[in-house]
Amino acid sequence: QSALTQPASVSGSPGQSITVSCTGTSSDVGGYNYVSWYQQHPGKAPKLMISEVSNRPSGVSDRFSGSKSGNTASLTISGLQAEDEADYYCSSYTTSSTLIFGGGTKLTVL
Amino acid sequence: EVQLVESGGGLVQPGGSLRLSCAASGFTFNSYWMHWVRQTPEKGLVWVSRIDTGGSSLVYADSVKGRFTISRDNARNTLYLQMDSLGAEDTAIYYCARNPRGAYFDLWGRGTLVTVSS
């Protein structure tokens, strides 16, 4: 099964908002509300930012939000800050009872 | 402290075997499904395998099915990944991750590097 499709890179200036898309199929993203998003800084382990499409774990800034429409999920970061510069990965449950990740998106804060 | 600590990575020749361990502490290990996820610069994060709380329900990615075996010892609070018939494509950082419910990971280890090379 191919990875979910994410843009390779996105960028924005401090204070701006950006959106990262994550496109799958009806067998994964579109079929379940089990999309999650992870932030990864260089050399560090991934960190959960959004679970189950739009749930934000305790301790995660409310500048991070998630949504889904059809086979595409989105992560929006508002009020960009320098510390948001990182790689972002989406993940989804699949009809095969497996999980699948996106290829990752590198966020650059200009 | 709530944490996961992987170990057992290293350099192995093609066709060889390796067993990874993931030691859990600070939480009730036997209440969580657990997963292995690997990462390479080229592919990013790739899901590998999942085990349920009791160790009876196992799921694998097609790329490792028949070669890798996930298991757990709840008495020792430890997750394992037995990797056989290793190839260069298995070279990666391997993470263990905790799955509280649904299909997401709320706790990750720091990873252990596996390098398959002659």
mmCIF file of C-alpha atoms in Angstrom:
data_model
loop_
_atom_site.group_PDB
_atom_site.id
_atom_site.type_symbol
_atom_site.label_atom_id
_atom_site.label_comp_id
_atom_site.label_asym_id
_atom_site.label_seq_id
_atom_site.Cartn_x
_atom_site.Cartn_y
_atom_site.Cartn_z
ATOM 1 C CA GLN A 1 0.000 0.000 0.000
ATOM 2 C CA SER A 2 1.423 3.389 -0.976
ATOM 3 C CA ALA A 3 1.975 6.112 1.601
ATOM 4 C CA LEU A 4 -0.575 8.833 2.120
ATOM 5 C CA THR A 5 0.193 11.887 -0.013
ATOM 6 C CA GLN A 6 1.573 14.981 1.689
ATOM 7 C CA PRO A 7 3.337 17.985 0.148
ATOM 8 C CA ALA A 8 7.076 17.659 0.525
ATOM 9 C CA SER A 9 7.389 21.131 1.963
ATOM 10 C CA VAL A 10 5.411 24.155 3.111
ATOM 11 C CA SER A 11 6.561 27.477 4.453
ATOM 12 C CA GLY A 12 5.200 30.539 6.171
ATOM 13 C CA SER A 13 6.257 33.632 8.037
ATOM 14 C CA PRO A 14 5.920 34.055 11.796
ATOM 15 C CA GLY A 15 2.339 34.844 12.715
ATOM 16 C CA GLN A 16 0.885 33.428 9.526
ATOM 17 C CA SER A 17 -1.214 30.272 9.159
ATOM 18 C CA ILE A 18 -0.322 27.242 7.087
ATOM 19 C CA THR A 19 -2.165 24.054 6.178
ATOM 20 C CA VAL A 20 -0.664 20.658 5.462
ATOM 21 C CA SER A 21 -2.803 18.262 3.471
ATOM 22 C CA CYS A 22 -2.847 14.477 3.676
ATOM 23 C CA THR A 23 -4.613 12.609 0.878
ATOM 24 C CA GLY A 24 -5.534 8.962 0.962
ATOM 25 C CA THR A 25 -8.395 6.822 -0.235
ATOM 26 C CA SER A 26 -11.745 5.547 0.967
ATOM 27 C CA SER A 27 -9.834 2.570 2.399
ATOM 28 C CA ASP A 28 -7.948 4.702 4.867
ATOM 29 C CA VAL A 29 -8.408 8.454 5.428
ATOM 30 C CA GLY A 30 -11.900 8.568 3.942
ATOM 31 C CA GLY A 31 -13.118 5.447 5.661
ATOM 32 C CA TYR A 32 -12.291 6.166 9.280
ATOM 33 C CA ASN A 33 -11.993 9.038 11.725
ATOM 34 C CA TYR A 34 -8.605 7.660 12.747
ATOM 35 C CA VAL A 35 -6.287 10.258 11.252
ATOM 36 C CA SER A 36 -3.496 11.514 13.470
ATOM 37 C CA TRP A 37 -0.681 14.036 13.041
ATOM 38 C CA TYR A 38 2.861 13.978 14.411
ATOM 39 C CA GLN A 39 5.558 16.622 14.704
ATOM 40 C CA GLN A 40 9.199 15.592 14.509
ATOM 41 C CA HIS A 41 12.197 17.802 15.133
ATOM 42 C CA PRO A 42 15.597 16.672 13.784
ATOM 43 C CA GLY A 43 17.061 13.818 15.773
ATOM 44 C CA LYS A 44 14.003 13.528 17.985
ATOM 45 C CA ALA A 45 11.136 11.055 18.275
ATOM 46 C CA PRO A 46 7.776 11.990 16.762
ATOM 47 C CA LYS A 47 5.294 13.804 18.979
ATOM 48 C CA LEU A 48 1.516 13.427 18.777
ATOM 49 C CA MET A 49 -0.151 16.707 17.821
ATOM 50 C CA ILE A 50 -3.641 15.628 16.700
ATOM 51 C CA SER A 51 -5.509 12.339 17.150
ATOM 52 C CA GLU A 52 -8.732 11.061 15.622
ATOM 53 C CA VAL A 53 -8.888 13.825 12.996
ATOM 54 C CA SER A 54 -9.276 16.812 15.298
ATOM 55 C CA ASN A 55 -8.526 15.937 18.931
ATOM 56 C CA ARG A 56 -5.697 17.882 20.476
ATOM 57 C CA PRO A 57 -3.849 16.124 23.324
ATOM 58 C CA SER A 58 -3.285 17.893 26.581
ATOM 59 C CA GLY A 59 -0.241 20.132 26.360
ATOM 60 C CA VAL A 60 -0.429 20.741 22.621
ATOM 61 C CA SER A 61 -0.935 24.373 21.671
ATOM 62 C CA ASP A 62 -4.400 25.351 20.442
ATOM 63 C CA ARG A 63 -2.650 26.866 17.436
ATOM 64 C CA PHE A 64 -2.725 23.329 16.020
ATOM 65 C CA SER A 65 -5.981 22.014 14.579
ATOM 66 C CA GLY A 66 -7.073 19.140 12.375
ATOM 67 C CA SER A 67 -9.927 18.448 9.998
ATOM 68 C CA LYS A 68 -11.022 16.053 7.286
ATOM 69 C CA SER A 69 -13.102 16.195 4.143
ATOM 70 C CA GLY A 70 -13.594 13.053 2.128
ATOM 71 C CA ASN A 71 -10.258 11.350 1.511
ATOM 72 C CA THR A 72 -8.182 14.364 2.544
ATOM 73 C CA ALA A 73 -7.202 15.362 6.054
ATOM 74 C CA SER A 74 -5.596 18.668 6.971
ATOM 75 C CA LEU A 75 -3.410 20.052 9.732
ATOM 76 C CA THR A 76 -3.574 23.804 10.248
ATOM 77 C CA ILE A 77 -1.054 25.741 12.294
ATOM 78 C CA SER A 78 -2.031 29.303 13.099
ATOM 79 C CA GLY A 79 0.191 32.048 14.461
ATOM 80 C CA LEU A 80 3.341 30.345 13.176
ATOM 81 C CA GLN A 81 6.300 30.376 15.526
ATOM 82 C CA ALA A 82 9.929 29.542 14.931
ATOM 83 C CA GLU A 83 9.625 26.444 17.126
ATOM 84 C CA ASP A 84 6.994 25.018 14.765
ATOM 85 C CA GLU A 85 9.692 24.402 12.151
ATOM 86 C CA ALA A 86 9.800 20.604 11.909
ATOM 87 C CA ASP A 87 8.656 17.645 9.864
ATOM 88 C CA TYR A 88 4.974 16.723 10.064
ATOM 89 C CA TYR A 89 3.494 13.305 9.347
ATOM 90 C CA CYS A 90 -0.096 12.185 9.045
ATOM 91 C CA SER A 91 -1.252 8.661 9.759
ATOM 92 C CA SER A 92 -4.440 6.708 9.204
ATOM 93 C CA TYR A 93 -5.991 3.385 10.058
ATOM 94 C CA THR A 94 -6.789 1.202 7.046
ATOM 95 C CA THR A 95 -9.307 -1.430 6.032
ATOM 96 C CA SER A 96 -6.548 -4.036 6.342
ATOM 97 C CA SER A 97 -6.341 -3.295 10.085
ATOM 98 C CA THR A 98 -2.919 -1.768 9.481
ATOM 99 C CA LEU A 99 -1.740 1.810 9.736
ATOM 100 C CA ILE A 100 -0.228 3.970 7.050
ATOM 101 C CA PHE A 101 1.784 7.183 7.250
ATOM 102 C CA GLY A 102 2.177 10.053 4.855
ATOM 103 C CA GLY A 103 5.541 10.780 3.316
ATOM 104 C CA GLY A 104 6.078 13.748 5.609
ATOM 105 C CA THR A 105 6.060 17.521 5.117
ATOM 106 C CA LYS A 106 8.927 19.804 6.021
ATOM 107 C CA LEU A 107 7.663 23.062 7.492
ATOM 108 C CA THR A 108 9.973 26.045 7.168
ATOM 109 C CA VAL A 109 9.292 29.192 9.167
ATOM 110 C CA LEU A 110 10.730 32.029 7.122
ATOM 111 C CA GLU B 1 8.816 8.663 34.488
ATOM 112 C CA VAL B 2 6.601 7.479 31.669
ATOM 113 C CA GLN B 3 8.903 6.249 28.938
ATOM 114 C CA LEU B 4 9.771 3.681 26.308
ATOM 115 C CA VAL B 5 13.390 2.689 25.730
ATOM 116 C CA GLU B 6 14.396 0.647 22.688
ATOM 117 C CA SER B 7 17.529 -1.473 22.484
ATOM 118 C CA GLY B 8 19.047 -4.234 20.399
ATOM 119 C CA GLY B 9 19.840 -2.354 17.224
ATOM 120 C CA GLY B 10 23.143 -2.616 15.441
ATOM 121 C CA LEU B 11 24.947 -3.772 12.319
ATOM 122 C CA VAL B 12 23.854 -7.093 10.838
ATOM 123 C CA GLN B 13 24.698 -8.835 7.587
ATOM 124 C CA PRO B 14 22.082 -9.422 4.888
ATOM 125 C CA GLY B 15 20.114 -12.540 5.666
ATOM 126 C CA GLY B 16 20.835 -12.211 9.356
ATOM 127 C CA SER B 17 18.597 -11.789 12.384
ATOM 128 C CA LEU B 18 18.202 -9.276 15.174
ATOM 129 C CA ARG B 19 15.857 -8.938 18.137
ATOM 130 C CA LEU B 20 14.778 -5.509 19.281
ATOM 131 C CA SER B 21 13.449 -4.790 22.758
ATOM 132 C CA CYS B 22 11.368 -1.931 24.083
ATOM 133 C CA ALA B 23 11.293 -1.472 27.854
ATOM 134 C CA ALA B 24 8.257 0.350 29.198
ATOM 135 C CA SER B 25 8.098 2.151 32.525
ATOM 136 C CA GLY B 26 5.875 4.560 34.407
ATOM 137 C CA PHE B 27 2.561 3.217 33.124
ATOM 138 C CA THR B 28 0.467 0.049 33.082
ATOM 139 C CA PHE B 29 2.086 -1.671 30.113
ATOM 140 C CA ASN B 30 -0.453 -4.479 29.829
ATOM 141 C CA SER B 31 -3.280 -1.997 29.236
ATOM 142 C CA TYR B 32 -1.947 -0.750 25.924
ATOM 143 C CA TRP B 33 -1.639 -2.031 22.401
ATOM 144 C CA MET B 34 1.915 -1.518 21.196
ATOM 145 C CA HIS B 35 3.452 -0.903 17.786
ATOM 146 C CA TRP B 36 6.755 -0.807 15.959
ATOM 147 C CA VAL B 37 7.369 1.986 13.456
ATOM 148 C CA ARG B 38 10.540 2.466 11.420
ATOM 149 C CA GLN B 39 12.028 5.501 9.738
ATOM 150 C CA THR B 40 14.431 6.171 6.921
ATOM 151 C CA PRO B 41 15.380 9.509 5.346
ATOM 152 C CA GLU B 42 13.960 8.319 2.028
ATOM 153 C CA LYS B 43 10.582 7.005 3.163
ATOM 154 C CA GLY B 44 9.977 8.795 6.440
ATOM 155 C CA LEU B 45 7.869 6.965 9.014
ATOM 156 C CA VAL B 46 6.620 3.512 8.057
ATOM 157 C CA TRP B 47 4.352 1.407 10.250
ATOM 158 C CA VAL B 48 5.705 -2.107 10.879
ATOM 159 C CA SER B 49 3.581 -4.096 13.308
ATOM 160 C CA ARG B 50 1.025 -4.077 16.132
ATOM 161 C CA ILE B 51 0.252 -6.311 19.093
ATOM 162 C CA ASP B 52 -2.790 -6.226 21.372
ATOM 163 C CA THR B 53 -2.679 -6.147 25.156
ATOM 164 C CA GLY B 54 -2.596 -9.905 25.632
ATOM 165 C CA GLY B 55 -0.322 -10.704 22.712
ATOM 166 C CA SER B 56 -2.851 -12.780 20.809
ATOM 167 C CA SER B 57 -3.726 -10.382 18.005
ATOM 168 C CA LEU B 58 -0.812 -9.505 15.749
ATOM 169 C CA VAL B 59 -0.767 -7.440 12.549
ATOM 170 C CA TYR B 60 2.132 -6.792 10.166
ATOM 171 C CA ALA B 61 2.935 -4.594 7.221
ATOM 172 C CA ASP B 62 3.179 -6.594 3.987
ATOM 173 C CA SER B 63 6.853 -5.660 3.695
ATOM 174 C CA VAL B 64 7.786 -7.578 6.858
ATOM 175 C CA LYS B 65 5.116 -10.292 6.994
ATOM 176 C CA GLY B 66 6.672 -13.717 7.377
ATOM 177 C CA ARG B 67 10.057 -12.277 8.387
ATOM 178 C CA PHE B 68 9.313 -10.224 11.520
ATOM 179 C CA THR B 69 7.565 -11.373 14.702
ATOM 180 C CA ILE B 70 6.176 -9.011 17.308
ATOM 181 C CA SER B 71 5.693 -10.208 20.882
ATOM 182 C CA ARG B 72 5.453 -8.901 24.417
ATOM 183 C CA ASP B 73 6.187 -9.981 27.961
ATOM 184 C CA ASN B 74 3.752 -8.153 30.224
ATOM 185 C CA ALA B 75 5.486 -9.487 33.345
ATOM 186 C CA ARG B 76 8.692 -7.786 32.209
ATOM 187 C CA ASN B 77 6.932 -4.714 30.695
ATOM 188 C CA THR B 78 8.787 -5.331 27.475
ATOM 189 C CA LEU B 79 7.885 -5.362 23.784
ATOM 190 C CA TYR B 80 9.953 -7.279 21.232
ATOM 191 C CA LEU B 81 10.507 -7.424 17.509
ATOM 192 C CA GLN B 82 12.262 -10.498 16.134
ATOM 193 C CA MET B 83 13.612 -9.678 12.706
ATOM 194 C CA ASP B 84 14.786 -12.488 10.398
ATOM 195 C CA SER B 85 15.966 -12.635 6.781
ATOM 196 C CA LEU B 86 17.035 -9.038 6.975
ATOM 197 C CA GLY B 87 17.772 -7.079 3.831
ATOM 198 C CA ALA B 88 19.192 -3.666 3.066
ATOM 199 C CA GLU B 89 15.642 -2.335 2.831
ATOM 200 C CA ASP B 90 15.208 -3.001 6.552
ATOM 201 C CA THR B 91 17.910 -0.486 7.463
ATOM 202 C CA ALA B 92 16.148 2.139 9.562
ATOM 203 C CA ILE B 93 15.603 3.640 12.982
ATOM 204 C CA TYR B 94 13.059 1.479 14.758
ATOM 205 C CA TYR B 95 10.667 3.085 17.245
ATOM 206 C CA CYS B 96 8.243 1.444 19.623
ATOM 207 C CA ALA B 97 5.063 3.393 20.265
ATOM 208 C CA ARG B 98 2.141 3.207 22.659
ATOM 209 C CA ASN B 99 -1.432 3.067 21.349
ATOM 210 C CA PRO B 100 -3.996 4.077 24.006
ATOM 211 C CA ARG B 101 -7.041 3.489 21.798
ATOM 212 C CA GLY B 102 -8.171 3.997 18.253
ATOM 213 C CA ALA B 103 -5.173 4.246 15.954
ATOM 214 C CA TYR B 104 -2.732 6.811 17.263
ATOM 215 C CA PHE B 105 0.500 6.856 19.257
ATOM 216 C CA ASP B 106 0.729 9.015 22.342
ATOM 217 C CA LEU B 107 4.175 7.889 23.507
ATOM 218 C CA TRP B 108 7.255 7.045 21.474
ATOM 219 C CA GLY B 109 10.677 5.751 22.368
ATOM 220 C CA ARG B 110 13.853 7.419 21.154
ATOM 221 C CA GLY B 111 14.510 4.700 18.610
ATOM 222 C CA THR B 112 17.241 2.164 17.887
ATOM 223 C CA LEU B 113 19.223 2.065 14.651
ATOM 224 C CA VAL B 114 19.348 -1.112 12.591
ATOM 225 C CA THR B 115 21.849 -1.256 9.755
ATOM 226 C CA VAL B 116 21.847 -4.191 7.338
ATOM 227 C CA SER B 117 25.085 -4.287 5.396
ATOM 228 C CA SER B 118 27.911 -6.623 4.489
#
